[in-house]
Amino acid sequence: MTVLNVVVGITGGIAAYKAVAVVRALVLAGHDVHVVVTEGALRFVGKPTLEAISRNTVHSDLYEGVAEVRHVALGQAADLIIIAPATANSMAKLAAGLADDLLGNTVLASTAPVVIAPAMHTEMWQNAATVANVALLRARGVHVVGPAVGQLTGADSGPGRMSEPDDIVAAALAVLAPKDLLGQRIVVTAGGTREAIDPVRFIGNRSSGRQGVAIAVAAAARGADVTLIGANLEVRPPASAAIRLVEVSSTLELQSAVTDAAADAEVVIMAAAVADYRPERVAGSKIKKESQGDTLRLDLVRNPDILRALAVGRREGQVIIGFAAETEADREALLELGRAKIARKGADYLVLNTVGWSEGFGTEGNAVIILDAAGDIVGEASGSKASVAGPILDLLT
Ligand code: C5P
């Protein structure tokens, strides 16, 4: 993984408190983060918080560190500059090229890509001056993330809310990602299917969809044309990621969506946790305990094995990647299960991970072993679900 030198500029809006989470996400992803705050930002969030989270000295004063020419050194060293939140005032200053504070100097002295996450009230966002400034910044190559539509600081809501920190980080890192999957059509399934029992109940699993969504986001950042088939996702890809999202719930719905999408895709990655069985009959109305007594018996029938069917029917050159979530903790036993599974499924690769009450499903991190069709280990990765996505996608380059 390449460690990036990232300057996070924080300007004076209430969303500055959420900038802490932007810094945190970048640090946890392994990057070297240097925070530059404006005087206004310091009214909303304190330096000690930012220093603790960024693990670096936080800079605000243009006239400090003069001997080391800090007003240009930070910008010159940066691989990436993220300004979050970017207020209407700070965007106006950027558009005018003003250098009356440390952040302005840092941006002017840098050739790194600049990503801004605007945050302000709707009227300010829609004001002709702001609209013109944003258009000018975009024309100069500045990447604008958001703003989102939603609850603002007061009672009002509308466009102007700063994008969520993870979305900002994903969009910013995507700017620097190598475009080595450009033009590849990739289908990713994510989440866990739900099999209806009656109108209000289902049989499901604890998959959140985080790993599949992370793969889809990383693939889109690397230039792929991504269709994400999401089954009951707890997390969604950021709006900024160019991903076609198809939402499904049951295994049969997922089968139909993935079969359609796979027809003109080069790659299918089946990260979804798909139910092996579904109730044979779905009750038309809520099942009542009064009519069932002490035991309720459900007859379940086998669902189709989508992965196997895709692998059997794949076109020449199409790559099919399966996942295996197992509760086996012993590495050798896990590998044996994985080897048997890839042979049974006929996939090109199998991403093997252990899941349990507290691992794998629903968690932020993951650890995987990747097997090829012969059952040989071709990769291992652990860390955040985003960092695990990298080696999986490397299989396609
Ligand atoms: O052992 P299991 O059949 O659950 O293997 C998991 C892999 O198979 C995953 O990639 C999952 O998406 C896929 N699968 C499937 N159809 C099923 C069950 C699992 O495609 N009915």
Short mmCIF file of C-alpha atoms and ligand atoms in Angstrom, two decimals:
data_model
loop_
_atom_site.label_atom_id
_atom_site.label_comp_id
_atom_site.label_asym_id
_atom_site.label_seq_id
_atom_site.Cartn_x
_atom_site.Cartn_y
_atom_site.Cartn_z
CA MET A 1 0.00 0.00 0.00
CA THR A 2 1.25 3.48 -0.81
CA VAL A 3 1.32 5.78 2.21
CA LEU A 4 0.06 9.16 1.08
CA ASN A 5 0.93 12.54 2.55
CA VAL A 6 -2.53 14.06 2.92
CA VAL A 7 -3.23 17.63 3.95
CA VAL A 8 -6.68 17.97 5.49
CA GLY A 9 -7.80 21.59 5.49
CA ILE A 10 -10.60 22.39 7.91
CA THR A 11 -12.47 25.66 7.54
CA GLY A 12 -14.90 27.39 9.86
CA GLY A 13 -18.25 25.64 9.61
CA ILE A 14 -20.13 23.57 12.15
CA ALA A 15 -19.41 20.45 10.05
CA ALA A 16 -15.79 20.88 11.24
CA TYR A 17 -16.62 18.44 14.03
CA LYS A 18 -17.17 15.77 11.36
CA ALA A 19 -13.77 16.55 9.82
CA VAL A 20 -12.28 14.70 12.80
CA ALA A 21 -13.78 11.51 11.35
CA VAL A 22 -12.23 12.30 7.94
CA VAL A 23 -8.81 12.59 9.58
CA ARG A 24 -9.41 9.41 11.57
CA ALA A 25 -10.41 7.37 8.51
CA LEU A 26 -7.30 8.50 6.62
CA VAL A 27 -5.01 7.66 9.56
CA LEU A 28 -6.63 4.24 10.01
CA ALA A 29 -6.12 3.60 6.29
CA GLY A 30 -2.39 4.12 6.97
CA HIS A 31 -1.83 7.61 5.56
CA ASP A 32 0.28 10.45 6.96
CA VAL A 33 -2.17 13.24 7.70
CA HIS A 34 -1.29 16.91 8.24
CA VAL A 35 -4.15 19.08 9.39
CA VAL A 36 -4.26 22.76 8.49
CA VAL A 37 -7.05 24.69 10.20
CA THR A 38 -8.38 28.19 9.75
CA GLU A 39 -9.03 30.45 12.73
CA GLY A 40 -12.75 29.89 12.14
CA ALA A 41 -12.35 26.12 12.28
CA LEU A 42 -10.71 26.39 15.70
CA ARG A 43 -13.94 27.85 17.08
CA PHE A 44 -15.63 24.55 16.27
CA VAL A 45 -12.98 21.93 16.95
CA GLY A 46 -9.88 21.99 19.13
CA LYS A 47 -6.26 21.46 18.16
CA PRO A 48 -5.64 18.75 20.82
CA THR A 49 -8.40 16.60 19.31
CA LEU A 50 -6.98 16.97 15.82
CA GLU A 51 -3.39 16.39 16.96
CA ALA A 52 -4.36 13.23 18.83
CA ILE A 53 -6.35 11.88 15.90
CA SER A 54 -3.93 12.92 13.12
CA ARG A 55 -0.83 11.98 15.17
CA ASN A 56 0.88 15.10 13.78
CA THR A 57 1.20 18.75 14.79
CA VAL A 58 -1.78 20.77 13.62
CA HIS A 59 -0.96 24.03 11.85
CA SER A 60 -3.01 27.19 11.72
CA ASP A 61 -0.68 30.17 11.83
CA LEU A 62 0.88 31.60 8.70
CA TYR A 63 3.65 33.23 10.74
CA GLU A 64 4.77 30.12 12.63
CA GLY A 65 7.46 27.78 11.29
CA VAL A 66 8.76 30.55 9.04
CA ALA A 67 12.33 29.18 9.20
CA GLU A 68 11.14 25.95 7.59
CA VAL A 69 9.03 27.93 5.06
CA ARG A 70 5.95 26.14 6.30
CA HIS A 71 3.54 28.23 4.25
CA VAL A 72 4.71 26.38 1.15
CA ALA A 73 6.35 23.26 2.62
CA LEU A 74 3.05 21.60 3.59
CA GLY A 75 1.59 22.05 0.12
CA GLN A 76 4.77 21.00 -1.67
CA ALA A 77 4.95 17.75 0.30
CA ALA A 78 1.27 16.84 -0.13
CA ASP A 79 0.10 14.04 -2.42
CA LEU A 80 -3.51 15.03 -1.83
CA ILE A 81 -5.35 17.97 -0.27
CA ILE A 82 -8.84 17.51 1.18
CA ILE A 83 -10.77 20.52 2.44
CA ALA A 84 -13.65 19.44 4.65
CA PRO A 85 -15.78 21.27 5.39
CA ALA A 86 -15.31 23.87 2.66
CA THR A 87 -17.41 26.87 3.61
CA ALA A 88 -18.84 29.35 1.09
CA ASN A 89 -16.20 31.83 2.27
CA SER A 90 -13.31 29.39 1.89
CA MET A 91 -14.47 28.41 -1.62
CA ALA A 92 -14.65 32.09 -2.57
CA LYS A 93 -11.09 32.52 -1.32
CA LEU A 94 -9.89 29.45 -3.20
CA ALA A 95 -11.59 30.63 -6.38
CA ALA A 96 -9.91 34.03 -6.04
CA GLY A 97 -6.54 32.44 -5.23
CA LEU A 98 -6.22 34.30 -1.93
CA ALA A 99 -3.30 33.47 0.34
CA ASP A 100 -4.20 35.35 3.51
CA ASP A 101 -4.02 32.28 5.74
CA LEU A 102 -1.95 29.08 5.97
CA LEU A 103 -4.52 26.97 4.13
CA GLY A 104 -4.67 29.39 1.19
CA ASN A 105 -0.86 29.35 0.91
CA THR A 106 -0.75 25.57 1.20
CA VAL A 107 -3.22 25.11 -1.66
CA LEU A 108 -1.48 27.65 -3.90
CA ALA A 109 1.92 26.08 -3.26
CA SER A 110 0.76 22.58 -4.14
CA THR A 111 0.40 20.64 -7.37
CA ALA A 112 -1.52 17.84 -5.59
CA PRO A 113 -5.15 17.12 -6.45
CA VAL A 114 -7.57 19.14 -4.33
CA VAL A 115 -10.83 17.61 -3.10
CA ILE A 116 -13.36 19.83 -1.37
CA ALA A 117 -16.45 18.86 0.60
CA PRO A 118 -18.73 21.92 0.73
CA ALA A 119 -20.97 22.46 3.76
CA MET A 120 -23.36 25.37 4.21
CA HIS A 121 -27.00 26.31 4.35
CA THR A 122 -28.98 25.74 1.18
CA GLU A 123 -29.39 29.46 0.42
CA MET A 124 -25.63 29.96 0.58
CA TRP A 125 -24.97 26.91 -1.61
CA GLN A 126 -27.46 28.15 -4.19
CA ASN A 127 -26.32 31.77 -4.12
CA ALA A 128 -25.08 32.91 -7.51
CA ALA A 129 -21.68 33.84 -6.07
CA THR A 130 -21.16 30.36 -4.63
CA VAL A 131 -22.44 28.69 -7.81
CA ALA A 132 -19.93 30.68 -9.88
CA ASN A 133 -17.09 29.92 -7.47
CA VAL A 134 -17.81 26.19 -7.51
CA ALA A 135 -17.99 26.19 -11.32
CA LEU A 136 -14.63 27.98 -11.50
CA LEU A 137 -13.02 25.56 -9.04
CA ARG A 138 -14.36 22.55 -10.97
CA ALA A 139 -13.08 24.03 -14.23
CA ARG A 140 -9.63 24.26 -12.63
CA GLY A 141 -9.76 20.57 -11.77
CA VAL A 142 -10.82 20.76 -8.13
CA HIS A 143 -12.88 17.69 -7.19
CA VAL A 144 -16.12 18.54 -5.39
CA VAL A 145 -17.70 15.88 -3.13
CA GLY A 146 -21.32 16.58 -2.27
CA PRO A 147 -22.87 18.40 -0.62
CA ALA A 148 -25.50 15.90 0.44
CA VAL A 149 -29.16 16.72 0.88
CA GLY A 150 -30.33 16.40 4.47
CA GLN A 151 -30.67 17.90 7.90
CA LEU A 152 -28.66 21.11 8.29
CA THR A 153 -27.51 22.74 11.50
CA GLY A 154 -30.74 24.52 12.33
CA ALA A 155 -34.26 23.26 11.82
CA ASP A 156 -33.86 23.44 8.05
CA SER A 157 -32.87 20.68 5.68
CA GLY A 158 -31.90 20.58 2.02
CA PRO A 159 -28.77 20.55 -0.14
CA GLY A 160 -25.73 21.82 1.77
CA ARG A 161 -25.04 19.12 4.34
CA MET A 162 -21.42 17.95 4.23
CA SER A 163 -21.03 14.46 2.73
CA GLU A 164 -20.35 11.70 5.23
CA PRO A 165 -16.67 11.42 6.24
CA ASP A 166 -16.21 7.93 4.76
CA ASP A 167 -17.69 9.10 1.47
CA ILE A 168 -15.31 12.06 1.38
CA VAL A 169 -12.31 9.83 2.04
CA ALA A 170 -13.41 7.25 -0.55
CA ALA A 171 -13.95 9.95 -3.19
CA ALA A 172 -10.62 11.61 -2.38
CA LEU A 173 -8.60 8.39 -2.51
CA ALA A 174 -10.37 7.46 -5.75
CA VAL A 175 -8.82 10.54 -7.36
CA LEU A 176 -5.35 9.00 -6.90
CA ALA A 177 -6.23 5.35 -7.56
CA PRO A 178 -4.52 3.78 -10.59
CA LYS A 179 -7.05 3.33 -13.39
CA ASP A 180 -5.92 -0.23 -14.07
CA LEU A 181 -9.45 -1.64 -14.36
CA LEU A 182 -10.55 0.96 -16.89
CA GLY A 183 -13.32 -0.36 -19.11
CA GLN A 184 -13.73 -3.68 -17.28
CA ARG A 185 -17.37 -4.46 -16.57
CA ILE A 186 -17.55 -5.90 -13.07
CA VAL A 187 -20.60 -7.22 -11.24
CA VAL A 188 -20.35 -7.39 -7.45
CA THR A 189 -22.98 -8.90 -5.18
CA ALA A 190 -23.08 -7.75 -1.58
CA GLY A 191 -25.14 -8.13 1.57
CA GLY A 192 -27.25 -10.99 2.82
CA THR A 193 -30.39 -12.41 1.27
CA ARG A 194 -33.66 -12.64 3.18
CA GLU A 195 -36.15 -15.43 2.63
CA ALA A 196 -39.70 -14.50 3.52
CA ILE A 197 -41.62 -16.64 5.99
CA ASP A 198 -44.69 -14.40 6.08
CA PRO A 199 -45.30 -10.71 5.31
CA VAL A 200 -43.32 -9.58 8.37
CA ARG A 201 -40.70 -12.29 9.00
CA PHE A 202 -37.74 -13.67 7.15
CA ILE A 203 -34.78 -16.00 7.45
CA GLY A 204 -31.62 -13.96 7.00
CA ASN A 205 -27.97 -13.67 7.97
CA ARG A 206 -25.75 -11.06 9.57
CA SER A 207 -23.90 -9.94 6.44
CA SER A 208 -23.86 -6.13 6.30
CA GLY A 209 -22.63 -5.83 2.72
CA ARG A 210 -19.53 -3.87 3.83
CA GLN A 211 -17.00 -6.08 2.07
CA GLY A 212 -18.91 -6.21 -1.22
CA VAL A 213 -19.56 -2.46 -1.17
CA ALA A 214 -15.85 -1.84 -0.45
CA ILE A 215 -14.94 -3.98 -3.48
CA ALA A 216 -17.44 -2.12 -5.68
CA VAL A 217 -16.14 1.28 -4.52
CA ALA A 218 -12.50 0.28 -5.04
CA ALA A 219 -13.25 -1.20 -8.50
CA ALA A 220 -15.07 1.99 -9.57
CA ALA A 221 -12.13 4.06 -8.28
CA ARG A 222 -9.80 1.96 -10.45
CA GLY A 223 -11.88 2.76 -13.52
CA ALA A 224 -14.18 -0.29 -13.73
CA ASP A 225 -17.77 -0.04 -14.86
CA VAL A 226 -19.45 -1.50 -11.77
CA THR A 227 -22.88 -2.99 -11.18
CA LEU A 228 -23.48 -3.61 -7.48
CA ILE A 229 -26.27 -6.01 -6.64
CA GLY A 230 -27.10 -5.25 -3.04
CA ALA A 231 -29.15 -7.53 -0.83
CA ASN A 232 -30.38 -5.68 2.27
CA LEU A 233 -27.28 -3.50 2.57
CA GLU A 234 -26.47 -1.82 5.88
CA VAL A 235 -24.02 0.45 4.08
CA ARG A 236 -24.28 2.09 0.72
CA PRO A 237 -21.63 3.19 -1.76
CA PRO A 238 -21.03 6.95 -1.73
CA ALA A 239 -23.13 8.84 -4.26
CA SER A 240 -19.89 10.08 -5.80
CA ALA A 241 -18.77 6.58 -6.78
CA ALA A 242 -20.00 5.80 -10.29
CA ILE A 243 -21.71 2.52 -9.42
CA ARG A 244 -25.00 1.15 -10.75
CA LEU A 245 -26.86 -0.16 -7.69
CA VAL A 246 -29.53 -2.83 -8.11
CA GLU A 247 -31.34 -3.63 -4.86
CA VAL A 248 -32.70 -7.11 -4.22
CA SER A 249 -33.86 -9.02 -1.18
CA SER A 250 -34.28 -12.78 -1.72
CA THR A 251 -31.95 -15.31 -3.32
CA LEU A 252 -34.21 -15.71 -6.35
CA GLU A 253 -34.23 -11.93 -6.89
CA LEU A 254 -30.45 -11.85 -6.55
CA GLN A 255 -30.14 -14.72 -9.01
CA SER A 256 -32.23 -12.92 -11.61
CA ALA A 257 -30.34 -9.61 -11.17
CA VAL A 258 -26.86 -11.14 -11.24
CA THR A 259 -27.64 -13.39 -14.21
CA ASP A 260 -28.86 -10.37 -16.19
CA ALA A 261 -25.85 -8.25 -15.24
CA ALA A 262 -23.35 -11.07 -15.81
CA ALA A 263 -24.49 -11.47 -19.42
CA ASP A 264 -22.27 -8.59 -20.53
CA ALA A 265 -19.67 -8.47 -17.75
CA GLU A 266 -16.06 -9.60 -17.79
CA VAL A 267 -16.02 -10.31 -14.05
CA VAL A 268 -18.51 -11.45 -11.39
CA ILE A 269 -17.59 -11.20 -7.71
CA MET A 270 -20.08 -13.02 -5.49
CA ALA A 271 -19.47 -11.43 -2.10
CA ALA A 272 -23.11 -11.72 -1.00
CA ALA A 273 -24.09 -14.18 1.70
CA VAL A 274 -26.77 -16.12 -0.09
CA ALA A 275 -29.29 -18.29 1.78
CA ASP A 276 -28.98 -21.97 0.93
CA TYR A 277 -32.65 -22.63 1.77
CA ARG A 278 -35.94 -20.75 1.63
CA PRO A 279 -39.33 -21.53 3.10
CA GLU A 280 -41.25 -23.78 0.72
CA ARG A 281 -44.41 -21.74 1.26
CA VAL A 282 -44.66 -18.06 2.20
CA ALA A 283 -47.70 -17.50 4.43
CA GLY A 284 -50.01 -14.86 2.98
CA SER A 285 -50.69 -13.35 6.40
CA LYS A 286 -48.76 -13.17 9.66
CA ILE A 287 -48.38 -16.60 11.26
CA LYS A 288 -50.09 -16.57 14.69
CA LYS A 289 -48.78 -18.53 17.66
CA GLU A 290 -52.37 -19.16 18.68
CA SER A 291 -52.82 -21.33 15.60
CA GLN A 292 -49.40 -23.04 15.90
CA GLY A 293 -49.10 -24.22 19.50
CA ASP A 294 -45.65 -24.86 21.01
CA THR A 295 -43.87 -25.92 17.83
CA LEU A 296 -43.74 -24.18 14.48
CA ARG A 297 -42.47 -26.30 11.65
CA LEU A 298 -41.12 -24.64 8.51
CA ASP A 299 -40.32 -26.71 5.45
CA LEU A 300 -37.31 -25.30 3.61
CA VAL A 301 -36.29 -26.01 0.04
CA ARG A 302 -32.85 -25.62 -1.53
CA ASN A 303 -32.07 -22.37 -3.30
CA PRO A 304 -30.21 -22.53 -6.60
CA ASP A 305 -26.43 -22.28 -6.29
CA ILE A 306 -25.96 -19.04 -8.22
CA LEU A 307 -22.17 -19.06 -8.15
CA ARG A 308 -21.94 -22.58 -9.50
CA ALA A 309 -24.45 -21.82 -12.25
CA LEU A 310 -22.50 -18.69 -13.24
CA ALA A 311 -19.23 -20.62 -13.27
CA VAL A 312 -20.69 -23.46 -15.33
CA GLY A 313 -22.25 -21.05 -17.84
CA ARG A 314 -19.41 -18.52 -18.02
CA ARG A 315 -18.25 -17.16 -21.33
CA GLU A 316 -14.70 -17.62 -22.56
CA GLY A 317 -12.47 -15.36 -20.50
CA GLN A 318 -15.12 -14.36 -17.95
CA VAL A 319 -13.69 -14.39 -14.41
CA ILE A 320 -15.89 -15.68 -11.58
CA ILE A 321 -14.85 -15.00 -7.97
CA GLY A 322 -16.67 -16.64 -5.07
CA PHE A 323 -16.52 -16.08 -1.35
CA ALA A 324 -16.53 -18.63 1.42
CA ALA A 325 -17.49 -17.51 4.88
CA GLU A 326 -16.69 -20.32 7.30
CA THR A 327 -16.73 -20.62 11.07
CA GLU A 328 -13.69 -22.95 11.00
CA ALA A 329 -10.93 -21.30 13.05
CA ASP A 330 -8.11 -23.76 12.26
CA ARG A 331 -6.17 -22.50 9.21
CA GLU A 332 -5.44 -25.89 7.65
CA ALA A 333 -9.01 -27.06 8.13
CA LEU A 334 -10.26 -23.76 6.68
CA LEU A 335 -8.02 -24.22 3.62
CA GLU A 336 -9.32 -27.76 3.14
CA LEU A 337 -12.90 -26.46 3.20
CA GLY A 338 -11.92 -23.76 0.73
CA ARG A 339 -10.23 -26.21 -1.66
CA ALA A 340 -13.26 -28.50 -1.62
CA LYS A 341 -15.54 -25.53 -2.18
CA ILE A 342 -13.74 -24.04 -5.18
CA ALA A 343 -13.62 -27.47 -6.80
CA ARG A 344 -17.36 -27.87 -6.21
CA LYS A 345 -18.25 -24.39 -7.43
CA GLY A 346 -15.97 -24.25 -10.45
CA ALA A 347 -15.04 -20.59 -9.77
CA ASP A 348 -11.71 -19.06 -10.83
CA TYR A 349 -10.91 -17.73 -7.37
CA LEU A 350 -12.32 -18.19 -3.88
CA VAL A 351 -11.94 -15.57 -1.14
CA LEU A 352 -11.90 -17.42 2.13
CA ASN A 353 -12.60 -15.84 5.49
CA THR A 354 -13.71 -16.91 8.92
CA VAL A 355 -16.92 -15.59 10.34
CA GLY A 356 -18.37 -16.01 13.78
CA TRP A 357 -20.35 -14.19 16.42
CA SER A 358 -17.86 -11.33 16.38
CA GLU A 359 -15.77 -11.74 13.22
CA GLY A 360 -16.31 -11.21 9.54
CA PHE A 361 -19.97 -10.34 9.21
CA GLY A 362 -20.94 -6.79 10.12
CA THR A 363 -17.45 -5.85 11.35
CA GLU A 364 -15.20 -3.08 10.01
CA GLY A 365 -12.22 -5.32 9.29
CA ASN A 366 -11.61 -8.60 7.58
CA ALA A 367 -8.87 -11.17 6.99
CA VAL A 368 -8.92 -13.30 3.87
CA ILE A 369 -6.99 -15.99 2.03
CA ILE A 370 -7.45 -16.14 -1.75
CA LEU A 371 -7.34 -19.52 -3.51
CA ASP A 372 -7.13 -20.12 -7.24
CA ALA A 373 -9.01 -22.83 -9.13
CA ALA A 374 -6.27 -25.35 -8.30
CA GLY A 375 -6.68 -24.59 -4.58
CA ASP A 376 -3.33 -22.83 -4.31
CA ILE A 377 -3.00 -19.70 -2.16
CA VAL A 378 -2.56 -16.70 -4.45
CA GLY A 379 -3.08 -13.91 -1.93
CA GLU A 380 -3.68 -13.04 1.69
CA ALA A 381 -4.90 -9.75 3.10
CA SER A 382 -6.13 -8.31 6.34
CA GLY A 383 -7.18 -4.93 7.60
CA SER A 384 -10.08 -2.69 6.72
CA LYS A 385 -12.58 -4.05 4.21
CA ALA A 386 -11.35 -1.36 1.79
CA SER A 387 -7.75 -2.57 2.11
CA VAL A 388 -8.84 -6.19 1.61
CA ALA A 389 -10.61 -5.13 -1.61
CA GLY A 390 -7.27 -4.18 -3.20
CA PRO A 391 -5.64 -7.63 -3.43
CA ILE A 392 -8.93 -9.14 -4.63
CA LEU A 393 -9.09 -6.65 -7.51
CA ASP A 394 -5.38 -7.16 -8.22
CA LEU A 395 -6.39 -10.65 -9.45
CA LEU A 396 -7.96 -8.92 -12.45
CA THR A 397 -4.98 -6.86 -13.58
O1 C5P B 1 -20.72 -22.60 0.66
P1 C5P B 1 -21.55 -21.59 -0.03
O2 C5P B 1 -22.45 -22.23 -1.03
O3 C5P B 1 -22.28 -20.70 0.92
O4 C5P B 1 -20.50 -20.70 -0.84
C1 C5P B 1 -20.45 -19.32 -0.78
C2 C5P B 1 -20.30 -18.69 -2.14
O5 C5P B 1 -21.33 -19.16 -2.99
C3 C5P B 1 -20.47 -17.19 -2.09
O6 C5P B 1 -19.72 -16.60 -3.14
C4 C5P B 1 -21.97 -17.01 -2.32
O7 C5P B 1 -22.26 -15.74 -2.87
C5 C5P B 1 -22.26 -18.14 -3.29
N1 C5P B 1 -23.60 -18.74 -3.17
C6 C5P B 1 -24.44 -18.73 -4.26
N2 C5P B 1 -25.67 -19.31 -4.20
C7 C5P B 1 -26.07 -19.95 -3.09
C8 C5P B 1 -25.22 -20.00 -1.96
C9 C5P B 1 -23.98 -19.38 -2.03
O8 C5P B 1 -24.07 -18.16 -5.29
N3 C5P B 1 -27.27 -20.50 -3.05
#
